[in-house]
């Protein structure tokens, strides 16, 4: 990877997102907690959440990921409370399509994921970018069970 490629991949916008990850930590009274780990890079995200009437009512995340995974978790954390499972799945699927099929960035409230467009060229980073999303969906499923 050339230095200019790294500069584009780890832009100031991505690095700014990594410094502002909302809802960091544990949620002691969570209905469900899920740990997801990327075997490719060792990044991990643990999501703790509670669901009320089908929407996320409380949320916390422990993010131990690369800058791209942190940026993705940051965008998720900014808007996840109050969302239902279908909304989270739709945004995750849009994010995956943006990365793998050159799809458009996810719709509001997740438009900041546009900062991750340069990661399209680095498939080995995609799993880390999707960790928080996959953990959130699995935790919602556990909470509903």
mmCIF file of C-alpha atoms in Angstrom:
data_model
loop_
_atom_site.group_PDB
_atom_site.id
_atom_site.type_symbol
_atom_site.label_atom_id
_atom_site.label_comp_id
_atom_site.label_asym_id
_atom_site.label_seq_id
_atom_site.Cartn_x
_atom_site.Cartn_y
_atom_site.Cartn_z
ATOM 1 C CA UNK A 1 0.000 0.000 0.000
ATOM 2 C CA UNK A 2 1.522 3.310 -1.053
ATOM 3 C CA UNK A 3 1.760 6.186 1.397
ATOM 4 C CA UNK A 4 -0.806 8.192 -0.587
ATOM 5 C CA UNK A 5 -3.223 5.252 -0.419
ATOM 6 C CA UNK A 6 -2.819 5.104 3.358
ATOM 7 C CA UNK A 7 -3.394 8.840 3.645
ATOM 8 C CA UNK A 8 -6.638 8.520 1.698
ATOM 9 C CA UNK A 9 -7.752 5.446 3.623
ATOM 10 C CA UNK A 10 -7.075 7.006 7.027
ATOM 11 C CA UNK A 11 -8.426 10.458 6.290
ATOM 12 C CA UNK A 12 -8.913 13.136 8.896
ATOM 13 C CA UNK A 13 -12.635 12.509 8.693
ATOM 14 C CA UNK A 14 -12.190 8.832 9.602
ATOM 15 C CA UNK A 15 -9.753 9.661 12.365
ATOM 16 C CA UNK A 16 -12.170 12.274 13.753
ATOM 17 C CA UNK A 17 -14.892 9.620 13.947
ATOM 18 C CA UNK A 18 -12.557 7.341 15.908
ATOM 19 C CA UNK A 19 -12.173 9.955 18.633
ATOM 20 C CA UNK A 20 -15.905 10.342 19.144
ATOM 21 C CA UNK A 21 -17.311 6.822 19.523
ATOM 22 C CA UNK A 22 -20.633 7.191 21.359
ATOM 23 C CA UNK A 23 -21.851 4.840 24.065
ATOM 24 C CA UNK A 24 -18.465 3.333 24.903
ATOM 25 C CA UNK A 25 -18.368 0.791 27.693
ATOM 26 C CA UNK A 26 -20.639 -1.848 29.129
ATOM 27 C CA UNK A 27 -24.349 -1.876 29.804
ATOM 28 C CA UNK A 28 -24.768 -3.810 33.043
ATOM 29 C CA UNK A 29 -28.508 -4.451 32.677
ATOM 30 C CA UNK A 30 -28.409 -5.308 28.961
ATOM 31 C CA UNK A 31 -30.912 -7.790 27.607
ATOM 32 C CA UNK A 32 -28.224 -9.116 25.277
ATOM 33 C CA UNK A 33 -24.503 -8.842 24.699
ATOM 34 C CA UNK A 34 -22.624 -10.082 21.635
ATOM 35 C CA UNK A 35 -18.906 -10.168 20.878
ATOM 36 C CA UNK A 36 -17.835 -10.205 17.233
ATOM 37 C CA UNK A 37 -14.224 -10.607 16.165
ATOM 38 C CA UNK A 38 -12.583 -10.315 12.762
ATOM 39 C CA UNK A 39 -10.309 -13.300 12.194
ATOM 40 C CA UNK A 40 -8.395 -11.349 9.550
ATOM 41 C CA UNK A 41 -7.146 -8.514 11.731
ATOM 42 C CA UNK A 42 -8.112 -9.357 15.302
ATOM 43 C CA UNK A 43 -10.470 -6.399 15.676
ATOM 44 C CA UNK A 44 -13.361 -6.972 18.048
ATOM 45 C CA UNK A 45 -16.567 -5.254 19.072
ATOM 46 C CA UNK A 46 -18.852 -6.187 21.933
ATOM 47 C CA UNK A 47 -22.351 -4.733 21.802
ATOM 48 C CA UNK A 48 -24.648 -4.568 24.820
ATOM 49 C CA UNK A 49 -28.231 -3.486 24.273
ATOM 50 C CA UNK A 50 -31.793 -3.524 25.459
ATOM 51 C CA UNK A 51 -34.864 -3.506 23.241
ATOM 52 C CA UNK A 52 -38.247 -2.034 24.136
ATOM 53 C CA UNK A 53 -41.245 -2.381 21.821
ATOM 54 C CA UNK A 54 -38.982 -3.589 19.001
ATOM 55 C CA UNK A 55 -36.523 -0.683 19.087
ATOM 56 C CA UNK A 56 -33.135 -0.279 20.736
ATOM 57 C CA UNK A 57 -33.775 1.515 24.012
ATOM 58 C CA UNK A 58 -30.266 1.335 25.471
ATOM 59 C CA UNK A 59 -26.918 0.628 23.852
ATOM 60 C CA UNK A 60 -23.242 0.367 24.721
ATOM 61 C CA UNK A 61 -20.231 -0.875 22.799
ATOM 62 C CA UNK A 62 -16.695 -1.918 23.560
ATOM 63 C CA UNK A 63 -14.672 -1.266 20.429
ATOM 64 C CA UNK A 64 -11.195 -2.718 20.015
ATOM 65 C CA UNK A 65 -10.778 -2.314 16.305
ATOM 66 C CA UNK A 66 -8.683 -0.605 13.675
ATOM 67 C CA UNK A 67 -9.489 2.988 12.779
ATOM 68 C CA UNK A 68 -11.924 1.857 10.074
ATOM 69 C CA UNK A 69 -13.831 -0.384 12.484
ATOM 70 C CA UNK A 70 -13.852 2.382 15.069
ATOM 71 C CA UNK A 71 -15.189 4.907 12.552
ATOM 72 C CA UNK A 72 -17.971 2.538 11.533
ATOM 73 C CA UNK A 73 -18.893 1.852 15.178
ATOM 74 C CA UNK A 74 -18.895 5.592 15.824
ATOM 75 C CA UNK A 75 -21.420 6.264 13.064
ATOM 76 C CA UNK A 76 -23.599 3.384 14.264
ATOM 77 C CA UNK A 77 -23.476 4.581 17.864
ATOM 78 C CA UNK A 78 -24.538 8.096 16.919
ATOM 79 C CA UNK A 79 -27.964 6.982 15.714
ATOM 80 C CA UNK A 80 -28.701 3.440 16.891
ATOM 81 C CA UNK A 81 -30.925 4.202 19.887
ATOM 82 C CA UNK A 82 -34.532 4.237 18.749
ATOM 83 C CA UNK A 83 -33.976 2.095 15.663
ATOM 84 C CA UNK A 84 -35.672 -1.207 14.918
ATOM 85 C CA UNK A 85 -33.944 -4.301 13.578
ATOM 86 C CA UNK A 86 -35.020 -3.710 9.980
ATOM 87 C CA UNK A 87 -33.438 -0.240 9.987
ATOM 88 C CA UNK A 88 -30.132 -1.561 11.316
ATOM 89 C CA UNK A 89 -30.121 -4.444 8.820
ATOM 90 C CA UNK A 90 -30.920 -2.104 5.922
ATOM 91 C CA UNK A 91 -28.070 0.243 6.864
ATOM 92 C CA UNK A 92 -25.631 -2.669 7.322
ATOM 93 C CA UNK A 93 -26.630 -4.077 3.940
ATOM 94 C CA UNK A 94 -26.192 -0.649 2.317
ATOM 95 C CA UNK A 95 -22.760 -0.360 3.942
ATOM 96 C CA UNK A 96 -21.760 -3.804 2.661
ATOM 97 C CA UNK A 97 -22.993 -2.932 -0.840
ATOM 98 C CA UNK A 98 -21.074 0.359 -0.703
ATOM 99 C CA UNK A 99 -17.904 -1.557 0.118
ATOM 100 C CA UNK A 100 -18.287 -4.568 -2.166
ATOM 101 C CA UNK A 101 -20.509 -3.464 -5.054
ATOM 102 C CA UNK A 102 -19.703 0.247 -5.325
ATOM 103 C CA UNK A 103 -23.176 1.053 -4.039
ATOM 104 C CA UNK A 104 -24.076 4.470 -2.656
ATOM 105 C CA UNK A 105 -23.396 5.285 0.994
ATOM 106 C CA UNK A 106 -26.135 4.332 3.460
ATOM 107 C CA UNK A 107 -29.033 6.718 3.856
ATOM 108 C CA UNK A 108 -29.544 9.073 6.793
ATOM 109 C CA UNK A 109 -28.829 8.890 9.651
ATOM 110 C CA UNK A 110 -25.731 6.970 8.519
ATOM 111 C CA UNK A 111 -24.449 9.208 5.727
ATOM 112 C CA UNK A 112 -21.114 9.708 7.549
ATOM 113 C CA UNK A 113 -20.236 6.163 6.437
ATOM 114 C CA UNK A 114 -19.347 7.809 3.140
ATOM 115 C CA UNK A 115 -15.942 8.451 4.733
ATOM 116 C CA UNK A 116 -15.274 4.713 4.377
ATOM 117 C CA UNK A 117 -15.580 4.659 0.572
ATOM 118 C CA UNK A 118 -11.771 4.444 0.160
ATOM 119 C CA UNK A 119 -11.915 1.099 2.023
ATOM 120 C CA UNK A 120 -13.601 -0.468 -1.009
ATOM 121 C CA UNK A 121 -10.152 -1.205 -2.366
ATOM 122 C CA UNK A 122 -9.174 -3.124 0.781
ATOM 123 C CA UNK A 123 -11.468 -6.160 1.174
ATOM 124 C CA UNK A 124 -9.410 -7.391 4.114
ATOM 125 C CA UNK A 125 -10.732 -4.364 6.067
ATOM 126 C CA UNK A 126 -14.423 -4.952 5.345
ATOM 127 C CA UNK A 127 -14.980 -7.435 8.192
ATOM 128 C CA UNK A 128 -13.730 -4.931 10.752
ATOM 129 C CA UNK A 129 -15.958 -2.212 9.298
ATOM 130 C CA UNK A 130 -19.025 -4.481 9.632
ATOM 131 C CA UNK A 131 -18.304 -5.817 13.152
ATOM 132 C CA UNK A 132 -20.414 -3.359 15.158
ATOM 133 C CA UNK A 133 -23.318 -3.759 12.757
ATOM 134 C CA UNK A 134 -23.270 -7.551 12.827
ATOM 135 C CA UNK A 135 -22.946 -7.575 16.627
ATOM 136 C CA UNK A 136 -25.878 -5.162 16.980
ATOM 137 C CA UNK A 137 -28.140 -7.263 14.776
ATOM 138 C CA UNK A 138 -27.211 -10.481 16.592
ATOM 139 C CA UNK A 139 -27.773 -8.800 19.967
ATOM 140 C CA UNK A 140 -31.204 -7.604 18.832
ATOM 141 C CA UNK A 141 -32.042 -11.158 17.830
ATOM 142 C CA UNK A 142 -30.904 -12.461 21.223
ATOM 143 C CA UNK A 143 -32.910 -9.813 23.060
ATOM 144 C CA UNK A 144 -36.031 -10.718 21.089
ATOM 145 C CA UNK A 145 -35.662 -14.456 21.780
#
